[in-house]
XYZ file of C-alpha atoms in Angstrom:
314
model
C -59.740 6.229 57.498
C -56.521 7.526 55.961
C -57.122 5.530 52.774
C -60.690 6.852 52.560
C -59.462 10.420 52.934
C -56.839 9.909 50.213
C -59.455 8.314 47.942
C -61.866 11.229 48.430
C -58.992 13.646 47.824
C -58.202 11.988 44.492
C -61.861 12.113 43.448
C -62.096 15.811 44.315
C -59.190 16.440 41.884
C -61.004 14.942 38.884
C -60.609 17.316 35.937
C -57.908 19.442 37.626
C -54.828 19.361 35.400
C -52.493 21.753 37.217
C -51.171 21.879 40.772
C -51.357 25.673 40.673
C -55.124 26.021 40.803
C -56.929 28.923 39.177
C -60.561 29.961 39.654
C -61.842 27.398 37.152
C -59.868 24.549 38.717
C -61.241 25.383 42.138
C -64.798 25.402 40.759
C -64.157 21.955 39.302
C -62.975 20.783 42.722
C -66.086 22.305 44.331
C -68.294 20.565 41.752
C -66.625 17.226 42.555
C -67.309 17.823 46.246
C -70.965 18.544 45.411
C -71.197 15.429 43.226
C -69.837 13.390 46.164
C -71.857 15.051 48.942
C -75.325 15.204 47.414
C -75.624 11.435 46.809
C -74.701 10.872 50.468
C -77.439 13.290 51.545
C -80.034 11.760 49.238
C -79.141 8.209 50.286
C -79.577 9.214 53.933
C -82.907 10.810 52.985
C -84.014 7.586 51.264
C -83.040 5.560 54.348
C -84.990 7.890 56.639
C -88.016 7.710 54.335
C -87.481 4.040 53.527
C -91.141 3.104 53.961
C -92.094 5.386 51.086
C -89.660 3.555 48.808
C -90.826 0.029 49.717
C -94.022 0.453 47.714
C -94.433 -0.504 44.039
C -92.671 1.799 41.616
C -95.970 2.744 40.016
C -97.105 4.260 43.319
C -94.022 6.419 43.868
C -94.437 10.143 43.640
C -92.302 11.815 41.013
C -90.211 13.678 43.582
C -89.439 10.354 45.294
C -88.685 8.539 42.066
C -86.340 11.282 40.885
C -84.013 11.119 43.927
C -82.050 8.070 42.668
C -81.929 9.707 39.228
C -80.244 12.774 40.745
C -77.731 10.459 42.428
C -76.930 8.949 39.020
C -76.593 12.446 37.560
C -74.030 13.301 40.269
C -72.018 10.194 39.384
C -72.297 11.157 35.702
C -70.918 14.621 36.605
C -67.956 12.992 38.365
C -67.293 10.840 35.312
C -67.412 13.845 32.964
C -65.029 15.769 35.221
C -62.658 12.815 35.267
C -62.672 12.852 31.467
C -61.912 16.582 31.488
C -65.366 17.656 30.237
C -65.771 19.919 33.242
C -67.866 22.753 31.787
C -70.479 20.366 30.364
C -70.792 18.459 33.643
C -71.415 21.635 35.633
C -73.828 23.161 33.119
C -75.880 19.956 32.882
C -76.102 19.622 36.640
C -77.129 23.244 37.223
C -79.874 22.905 34.577
C -81.122 19.402 35.392
C -81.086 19.616 39.208
C -83.855 22.273 39.617
C -85.857 20.819 36.747
C -86.041 17.345 38.277
C -86.382 18.322 41.928
C -88.508 21.461 41.723
C -90.043 22.593 38.447
C -91.251 19.273 37.001
C -92.660 18.009 40.361
C -94.624 21.267 40.768
C -96.268 20.745 37.388
C -96.864 17.000 37.667
C -97.945 16.976 41.328
C -99.944 20.225 41.141
C -97.798 22.164 43.626
C -97.728 19.843 46.675
C -98.124 21.708 49.964
C -94.618 20.776 51.136
C -93.235 22.738 48.180
C -94.306 25.960 49.892
C -90.988 25.561 51.756
C -89.089 23.126 49.539
C -89.341 25.254 46.394
C -87.998 28.618 47.731
C -85.346 26.830 49.784
C -84.387 24.861 46.695
C -83.979 28.070 44.684
C -81.749 29.564 47.408
C -79.634 26.408 47.492
C -79.505 26.383 43.690
C -78.041 29.919 43.779
C -75.353 28.741 46.191
C -74.536 25.826 43.880
C -74.141 28.225 40.944
C -71.658 30.357 42.882
C -69.695 27.286 43.984
C -69.559 25.723 40.513
C -68.925 28.761 38.284
C -66.283 31.483 38.472
C -67.511 35.066 38.389
C -64.104 36.210 37.097
C -63.524 33.744 34.267
C -67.020 32.409 33.491
C -69.020 35.623 33.667
C -71.493 34.670 30.935
C -72.497 31.342 32.485
C -72.391 32.734 36.016
C -74.549 35.769 35.180
C -77.001 33.764 33.052
C -77.640 31.123 35.690
C -77.859 33.655 38.524
C -80.339 35.715 36.490
C -82.534 32.659 35.853
C -82.235 31.745 39.536
C -83.281 35.267 40.586
C -86.276 35.170 38.218
C -87.276 31.831 39.722
C -87.083 33.359 43.208
C -89.156 36.390 42.274
C -91.825 34.306 40.554
C -92.045 31.348 42.967
C -95.405 32.307 44.650
C -97.035 32.821 41.245
C -95.696 29.467 39.996
C -96.982 27.641 43.053
C -100.433 29.138 42.635
C -100.466 28.612 38.863
C -99.787 24.859 39.078
C -101.922 24.298 42.209
C -104.808 22.648 40.389
C -105.993 20.736 43.473
C -106.037 23.899 45.618
C -104.205 22.329 48.573
C -101.975 25.370 49.154
C -103.511 28.017 51.464
C -103.909 31.157 49.385
C -103.708 33.308 52.501
C -100.102 32.177 53.006
C -98.958 32.201 49.387
C -100.466 35.628 48.736
C -99.138 37.034 52.009
C -96.493 39.520 50.938
C -94.092 38.656 53.768
C -94.034 35.058 52.561
C -92.592 36.458 49.316
C -90.390 39.015 51.109
C -88.940 36.345 53.425
C -87.979 34.256 50.403
C -86.275 37.221 48.746
C -84.577 38.130 52.050
C -83.073 34.683 52.511
C -82.100 34.504 48.820
C -80.217 37.800 49.114
C -78.737 36.915 52.496
C -77.279 33.538 51.563
C -76.173 34.494 48.063
C -74.512 37.757 49.105
C -72.763 36.068 52.032
C -71.491 33.193 49.893
C -70.433 35.652 47.151
C -68.450 37.696 49.659
C -66.933 34.591 51.250
C -65.898 33.269 47.831
C -64.393 36.675 46.991
C -62.353 36.639 50.216
C -61.220 33.056 49.609
C -60.210 33.824 46.021
C -58.326 36.961 47.094
C -56.420 35.087 49.814
C -55.605 32.206 47.487
C -54.424 34.675 44.853
C -52.118 36.338 47.380
C -50.788 32.944 48.429
C -50.203 31.958 44.792
C -48.479 35.290 44.087
C -46.257 34.820 47.141
C -45.522 31.239 46.096
C -44.639 32.390 42.582
C -42.402 35.139 43.987
C -40.623 32.625 46.238
C -40.142 30.241 43.302
C -38.735 33.047 41.138
C -36.401 34.157 43.929
C -35.342 30.555 44.454
C -34.536 30.241 40.756
C -32.558 33.479 40.900
C -30.656 32.283 43.974
C -29.972 28.935 42.309
C -28.673 30.791 39.250
C -26.505 33.069 41.420
C -25.169 30.083 43.382
C -24.430 28.254 40.158
C -22.590 31.288 38.776
C -20.685 31.663 42.041
C -19.676 28.018 41.957
C -18.460 28.427 38.360
C -16.628 31.648 39.272
C -14.993 30.038 42.316
C -14.023 27.028 40.241
C -12.516 29.246 37.534
C -10.768 31.414 40.122
C -9.358 28.393 41.925
C -8.118 26.954 38.652
C -6.518 30.295 37.750
C -4.833 30.550 41.146
C -3.484 27.027 40.845
C -2.089 27.842 37.415
C -0.514 31.070 38.706
C 0.919 29.225 41.679
C 2.498 26.663 39.377
C 3.908 29.458 37.234
C 5.309 31.256 40.271
C 6.919 28.072 41.515
C 8.522 27.542 38.144
C 9.649 31.175 38.066
C 11.019 30.898 41.596
C 13.043 27.838 40.614
C 14.217 29.541 37.427
C 14.998 32.834 39.174
C 16.993 31.098 41.875
C 19.289 29.788 39.149
C 19.438 33.197 37.477
C 20.555 34.853 40.701
C 22.928 32.115 41.791
C 25.497 32.722 38.991
C 26.074 36.484 39.564
C 25.857 36.019 43.337
C 28.540 33.313 43.368
C 30.828 35.373 41.137
C 30.399 38.436 43.367
C 31.158 36.355 46.448
C 34.255 34.859 44.784
C 35.490 38.260 43.640
C 35.037 39.708 47.126
C 37.106 36.854 48.545
C 39.820 37.440 45.909
C 39.820 41.130 46.657
C 40.588 40.417 50.285
C 43.436 38.042 49.395
C 45.094 40.151 46.631
C 47.258 43.195 47.251
C 48.432 43.931 43.711
C 46.952 47.046 42.183
C 46.483 45.501 38.753
C 44.729 42.503 40.274
C 42.505 44.727 42.387
C 41.565 46.849 39.344
C 40.688 43.726 37.357
C 38.658 42.357 40.290
C 36.874 45.713 40.602
C 35.930 45.650 36.906
C 34.693 42.083 37.133
C 32.826 42.913 40.344
C 31.029 45.835 38.688
C 30.082 43.608 35.769
C 28.684 40.962 38.115
C 26.764 43.596 40.115
C 25.333 44.997 36.881
C 24.344 41.477 35.821
C 22.715 40.855 39.233
C 20.820 44.143 39.002
C 19.598 43.207 35.515
C 18.441 39.797 36.765
C 16.597 41.422 39.691
C 14.768 43.803 37.328
C 13.870 40.862 35.098
C 12.449 38.956 38.069
C 10.482 42.026 39.164
C 8.904 42.351 35.722
C 7.897 38.694 35.711
C 6.360 38.995 39.204
C 4.415 42.102 38.207
C 3.176 40.394 35.021
C 2.004 37.345 36.961
C 0.370 39.516 39.613
C -1.671 41.371 36.971
C -2.872 38.026 35.566
C -4.218 36.852 38.937
C-alpha cells in the first residue's frame, strides 16, 4: 500500500519542476490526478456494463466505443505532462473530452434520451475540470475562453438536444419545460461558483504558507549569516586576546628585570646607610639612592605606558 501511494505521488508530480509550487504547477498536479482518476472510473463503468461490451465492435454505440478512447487520451495526457508539455496536454483534454463524450454522440446517435441528464451534467463537470486544470490568475485567456464556451454550451443544451433529436425520442414537454433549463443553469452556477471559491481559498492559504515559508527561509539565512559572522568575530577576538596575553607575559618578564636592578640597588643602599656613620659616606649613599629612586620611577612610568598601549589594542 505504501509503495502504491508513493508511485501515485510520483505520477501526480509529472511536469512539476519546482518544489515551491505556483498556481500553474498545482494545476498540472490536478490534471495528473484527473488523468489517473478518470480511467479508473471508466474502467469500473465498463465492468458494470460489461454485457454491452461483449458484443461485436460493429454493434457498439459510439458513446460506448469512445470510453476506452478517453482512457487512452488520459494516459496520453500523463505522458505529455511527464515530458513537460503540460499546457498542450490540458488544452487537448479539455477540448477532446466533451467532443467525444457529449457533442459527437448527440449528433451521431440523434440525442439519445439518456443524454437529457448526461449532457447537462457533463457540461457542469466539464466546467469543474476547467477550473481544476487552468489557473485564473496566470492563464486568464485559456481559463476565460474555455469557461465562456462551457457557459454557452450550458445555455444552449436544450436547443442542441432538440436540434439533433431526429428520431423524436426525447419528450418535448420536458425539454421545453423552462425549469428543466433553469435547473441546469442553477446547478452549473452552484457547482462552478462553489469550486471557484474553494479554489480561491486554497490558493490564498497556500500563498500565505509559501510566504511564511519564504520568510522563515530568509530569516534562517540571516541567522546563519549572523552566526557565521559571530563565529568569525569570536575567533578573531580570541586570537587577538591570545596575542595580547603573550605580549603581556613577555612584558611582565621584561619589566620584572627592569625593576629588579633599581630595586636591588635601593635595597643595598638602604642597608649601607644603616651601617655607615660617616657624613661623606651618607651623602654619597643619599645621592646614589636618589638616582636609583629616579631610575625606578622612570621604569614604572615606562611600564605604565606599555600597559596602557596594550590595553588600548585589546
